[in-house]
Every structure is written in C-alpha cells, then in structure tokens.
Backbone as ProteinMPNN parsed JSONL, in Angstrom:
{"seq_chain_A": "EPLSAPVSGVVVFHAEPGQRMQAGDLVAQVLDPDTGLAHPIHCQSDGVLYARCGSHWAPAGKRLAKIAGTQLARTGLLLGD", "coords_chain_A": {"N_chain_A": [[2.383, 9.075, -0.862], [0.819, 6.886, -2.867], [-0.286, 3.496, -2.62], [-0.903, 0.64, -4.476], [-2.794, -2.319, -5.429], [-1.068, -4.86, -7.108], [-2.093, -7.069, -8.393], [-5.227, -8.881, -8.528], [-6.653, -10.041, -5.465], [-6.367, -11.481, -2.127], [-5.863, -9.315, 0.542], [-3.274, -8.789, 2.804], [-2.332, -7.019, 5.473], [0.669, -5.587, 6.759], [1.372, -3.453, 8.204], [0.298, -0.821, 10.36], [-2.115, 1.889, 10.502], [-0.729, 5.085, 11.201], [1.741, 4.156, 11.76], [5.257, 4.594, 11.549], [7.155, 4.52, 8.62], [9.878, 3.238, 6.676], [11.677, 3.699, 3.64], [11.29, 0.949, 1.538], [10.134, -0.722, 3.418], [7.849, -3.38, 4.182], [4.504, -3.078, 3.477], [2.106, -4.357, 2.813], [0.749, -7.474, 1.546], [-0.462, -9.022, -1.397], [-2.331, -11.762, -1.964], [-2.547, -13.96, -4.529], [-5.242, -15.762, -5.588], [-5.424, -17.477, -7.753], [-2.859, -18.329, -8.5], [-1.517, -18.7, -6.136], [0.606, -17.183, -5.396], [2.36, -14.722, -3.463], [2.284, -11.273, -3.531], [4.352, -8.8, -2.701], [4.028, -5.517, -1.255], [5.81, -2.717, -1.057], [6.81, 0.323, 0.549], [8.042, 3.291, -1.043], [9.206, 5.486, 0.0], [10.29, 7.278, 2.969], [8.103, 7.865, 5.756], [4.77, 8.303, 7.147], [2.279, 5.887, 7.539], [-0.84, 6.718, 6.69], [-3.351, 6.129, 5.739], [-5.478, 3.4, 5.023], [-7.089, 0.847, 3.2], [-10.292, -0.613, 4.004], [-11.017, -3.091, 3.206], [-10.387, -6.588, 2.679], [-10.123, -7.783, 0.306], [-9.06, -7.193, -2.981], [-9.306, -5.773, -6.213], [-7.099, -5.768, -9.063], [-5.071, -2.895, -9.168], [-6.468, -1.436, -7.269], [-6.45, 1.109, -4.818], [-4.653, 0.698, -1.926], [-3.311, 1.727, 0.318], [-1.855, 4.712, 1.825], [1.031, 6.692, 2.087], [2.323, 9.302, 3.967], [4.838, 11.094, 2.991], [8.201, 12.388, 3.502], [9.317, 13.773, 1.473], [8.49, 15.472, -1.556], [6.56, 13.692, -3.79], [4.696, 13.71, -5.81], [2.946, 15.923, -8.062], [0.505, 18.456, -8.95], [-3.076, 17.852, -9.063], [-3.785, 16.68, -6.023], [-5.573, 15.98, -3.988], [-7.741, 14.479, -4.925], [-6.887, 11.934, -5.476]], "CA_chain_A": [[2.692, 7.988, -1.781], [-0.271, 5.905, -2.943], [0.126, 2.112, -2.843], [-2.013, -0.066, -5.125], [-2.681, -3.773, -5.6], [-0.531, -5.201, -8.425], [-2.964, -8.118, -8.934], [-6.414, -9.126, -7.703], [-6.436, -11.068, -4.47], [-6.599, -11.266, -0.704], [-4.899, -8.354, 1.07], [-2.784, -9.022, 4.164], [-1.556, -5.845, 5.868], [1.785, -5.801, 7.685], [1.614, -2.172, 8.873], [-0.905, -0.209, 10.921], [-2.184, 3.342, 10.355], [0.034, 5.806, 12.202], [3.078, 3.561, 11.879], [6.341, 5.215, 10.775], [7.693, 3.591, 7.634], [11.101, 3.605, 5.984], [11.688, 3.222, 2.259], [11.549, -0.484, 1.435], [9.359, -1.5, 4.391], [6.685, -4.111, 3.696], [3.237, -2.51, 3.941], [1.059, -5.369, 2.638], [0.923, -8.478, 0.507], [-1.688, -9.441, -2.06], [-2.245, -13.197, -2.253], [-3.269, -14.281, -5.757], [-5.891, -17.066, -5.378], [-5.251, -18.337, -8.928], [-1.508, -18.892, -8.567], [-0.992, -18.927, -4.799], [1.761, -16.314, -5.17], [2.213, -13.524, -2.63], [2.873, -10.102, -4.171], [4.623, -7.811, -1.649], [3.9, -4.09, -1.559], [6.758, -1.976, -0.233], [6.776, 1.77, 0.351], [9.219, 3.79, -1.74], [9.762, 6.643, 0.704], [10.083, 7.37, 4.418], [6.911, 8.625, 6.107], [3.782, 7.71, 8.055], [1.11, 5.264, 6.92], [-1.968, 7.477, 7.236], [-4.639, 5.633, 5.24], [-5.466, 1.996, 4.628], [-8.449, 0.441, 2.838], [-10.904, -1.479, 4.999], [-11.349, -4.375, 2.599], [-9.299, -7.56, 2.578], [-10.117, -8.279, -1.082], [-8.797, -6.056, -3.854], [-9.031, -5.998, -7.63], [-5.834, -5.168, -9.501], [-5.107, -1.447, -9.295], [-7.163, -0.773, -6.159], [-5.612, 1.827, -3.856], [-4.687, -0.021, -0.66], [-2.774, 2.511, 1.432], [-1.164, 5.953, 1.474], [2.128, 7.091, 2.963], [2.654, 10.735, 3.973], [6.286, 11.089, 2.959], [8.943, 13.581, 3.889], [9.726, 14.443, 0.244], [7.423, 15.592, -2.542], [6.622, 12.607, -4.764], [3.759, 13.991, -6.906], [2.502, 17.314, -8.204], [-0.806, 18.546, -9.594], [-4.239, 17.632, -8.215], [-3.425, 15.618, -5.092], [-6.649, 15.62, -3.055], [-8.7, 13.553, -5.502], [-6.29, 10.608, -5.693]], "C_chain_A": [[1.53, 6.998, -1.769], [0.281, 4.511, -3.25], [-1.077, 1.327, -3.357], [-1.723, -1.549, -5.267], [-2.145, -4.083, -6.997], [-1.367, -6.258, -9.158], [-4.211, -8.196, -8.06], [-6.086, -10.19, -6.671], [-6.759, -10.641, -3.061], [-5.476, -10.369, -0.162], [-4.566, -8.697, 2.52], [-1.888, -7.835, 4.522], [-0.491, -6.224, 6.89], [2.129, -4.524, 8.433], [0.273, -1.575, 9.287], [-0.922, 1.293, 10.631], [-1.477, 4.035, 11.523], [1.452, 5.291, 12.37], [4.066, 4.316, 11.003], [6.969, 4.154, 9.885], [9.009, 4.141, 7.087], [11.033, 3.03, 4.581], [12.085, 1.748, 2.232], [10.785, -1.345, 2.419], [8.166, -2.177, 3.719], [5.425, -3.53, 4.312], [2.141, -3.576, 3.902], [1.525, -6.414, 1.641], [-0.442, -8.734, -0.103], [-1.476, -10.892, -2.477], [-3.143, -13.52, -3.441], [-3.9, -15.66, -5.607], [-5.718, -18.017, -6.565], [-3.898, -19.041, -8.93], [-0.944, -19.269, -7.207], [0.214, -18.058, -4.472], [1.403, -15.13, -4.284], [2.969, -12.389, -3.305], [3.092, -9.036, -3.097], [4.459, -6.385, -2.159], [4.763, -3.342, -0.555], [6.589, -0.487, -0.475], [8.103, 2.211, -0.266], [9.888, 4.944, -1.001], [9.519, 6.529, 2.203], [8.818, 8.171, 4.68], [6.031, 7.879, 7.084], [2.645, 7.12, 7.23], [-0.118, 5.943, 7.513], [-3.327, 7.015, 6.721], [-4.457, 4.201, 4.762], [-6.889, 1.599, 4.284], [-8.975, -0.552, 3.875], [-11.207, -2.869, 4.49], [-10.131, -5.295, 2.58], [-9.345, -8.301, 1.248], [-9.928, -7.07, -1.973], [-8.677, -6.504, -5.307], [-7.698, -5.345, -7.981], [-6.011, -3.663, -9.68], [-5.788, -0.718, -8.157], [-6.149, -0.116, -5.224], [-5.754, 1.155, -2.503], [-4.254, 0.827, 0.527], [-2.116, 3.771, 0.9], [-0.121, 6.261, 2.542], [2.306, 8.597, 2.839], [4.167, 10.807, 4.103], [6.902, 12.411, 3.364], [9.445, 14.348, 2.677], [8.565, 14.429, -0.735], [7.58, 14.519, -3.615], [5.733, 12.867, -5.966], [3.462, 15.478, -6.924], [1.139, 17.306, -8.875], [-1.928, 18.36, -8.593], [-3.984, 16.441, -7.297], [-4.584, 15.138, -4.232], [-7.628, 14.614, -3.602], [-8.17, 12.145, -5.668], [-5.981, 9.903, -4.419]], "O_chain_A": [[1.289, 6.342, -0.755], [1.207, 4.367, -4.049], [-2.144, 1.346, -2.743], [-0.572, -1.983, -5.231], [-2.712, -3.612, -7.983], [-1.35, -6.331, -10.386], [-4.238, -7.631, -6.967], [-5.339, -11.128, -6.951], [-7.345, -9.584, -2.827], [-4.294, -10.636, -0.382], [-5.456, -8.874, 3.351], [-0.814, -7.665, 3.943], [-0.713, -7.062, 7.764], [3.079, -4.505, 9.217], [-0.751, -1.801, 8.641], [0.138, 1.91, 10.524], [-1.609, 3.626, 12.676], [2.27, 5.916, 13.044], [3.764, 4.642, 9.855], [7.272, 3.045, 10.326], [9.221, 5.353, 7.042], [10.404, 1.996, 4.356], [13.087, 1.351, 2.827], [10.776, -2.569, 2.288], [7.553, -1.622, 2.807], [5.29, -3.492, 5.535], [1.344, -3.69, 4.833], [2.554, -6.26, 0.982], [-1.46, -8.673, 0.587], [-0.564, -11.207, -3.242], [-4.362, -13.37, -3.362], [-3.173, -16.648, -5.506], [-5.85, -19.23, -6.406], [-3.798, -20.206, -9.313], [-0.006, -20.061, -7.12], [0.787, -18.179, -3.39], [0.293, -14.603, -4.345], [4.152, -12.522, -3.615], [2.13, -8.429, -2.628], [4.714, -6.087, -3.325], [4.482, -3.335, 0.644], [6.259, -0.075, -1.587], [9.145, 1.594, -0.045], [11.007, 5.335, -1.336], [8.651, 5.778, 2.647], [8.488, 9.07, 3.906], [6.471, 6.949, 7.76], [2.113, 7.775, 6.333], [-0.413, 5.773, 8.696], [-4.357, 7.468, 7.221], [-3.433, 3.84, 4.181], [-7.817, 1.973, 5.001], [-8.201, -1.242, 4.537], [-11.612, -3.739, 5.261], [-8.992, -4.837, 2.479], [-8.685, -9.326, 1.08], [-10.556, -6.034, -1.758], [-8.018, -7.503, -5.598], [-7.229, -4.462, -7.262], [-6.991, -3.215, -10.275], [-5.7, 0.507, -8.078], [-5.125, -0.708, -4.884], [-6.865, 1.05, -1.982], [-4.779, 0.662, 1.628], [-1.85, 3.899, -0.295], [-0.366, 6.109, 3.738], [2.426, 9.118, 1.73], [4.716, 10.606, 5.187], [6.212, 13.415, 3.545], [9.95, 15.461, 2.823], [7.758, 13.5, -0.748], [8.617, 14.447, -4.275], [5.974, 12.314, -7.038], [3.69, 16.194, -5.948], [0.671, 16.257, -9.319], [-1.769, 18.668, -7.412], [-3.971, 15.301, -7.762], [-4.577, 13.99, -3.786], [-8.3, 13.94, -2.821], [-8.942, 11.238, -5.977], [-5.477, 8.78, -4.442]]}, "name": "protein", "num_of_chains": 1, "seq": "EPLSAPVSGVVVFHAEPGQRMQAGDLVAQVLDPDTGLAHPIHCQSDGVLYARCGSHWAPAGKRLAKIAGTQLARTGLLLGD"}
C-alpha cells in the first residue's frame, strides 16, 4: 500500500520501518506551512511499514511510505511504483 502526501509540507513520521501496522494507524502527518493544518496519513490495511522516504519536506503527491499488507490491494506493474 503506497502512502502519499495529500498536500505540500513538512513531514512528521509517527511510525518506524519494520513496525507492524493495523488498518487506521497513523503513519505520518504533513504540516501545511500556508495554513498551519496537520494532514494525517493513515494506513488502510494491516501489514508492515517497509519503506519510508528520507526527506522531511514533501510536495503534494510525493510517495512517503509503503505498507506490505496481508491482502492484495493492487494489480499490474507493482515494482515501478
């Protein structure tokens, strides 16, 4: 399960690589410097957080993290995304 930034801003991670996640767990927040709002990013499935970007600034749409879930969430070309 890929997790992306909904807006541009400062990324604050709340989970570490290797951590087991449950659907609905908070993975990160993106703090919008223009509005001061925090945009939470929750995982949609159970699994393990296996990848996290190294940057603490993200433009909208940037891939921030990936969850290896226990159920198939996507099909097709998976290795390039």
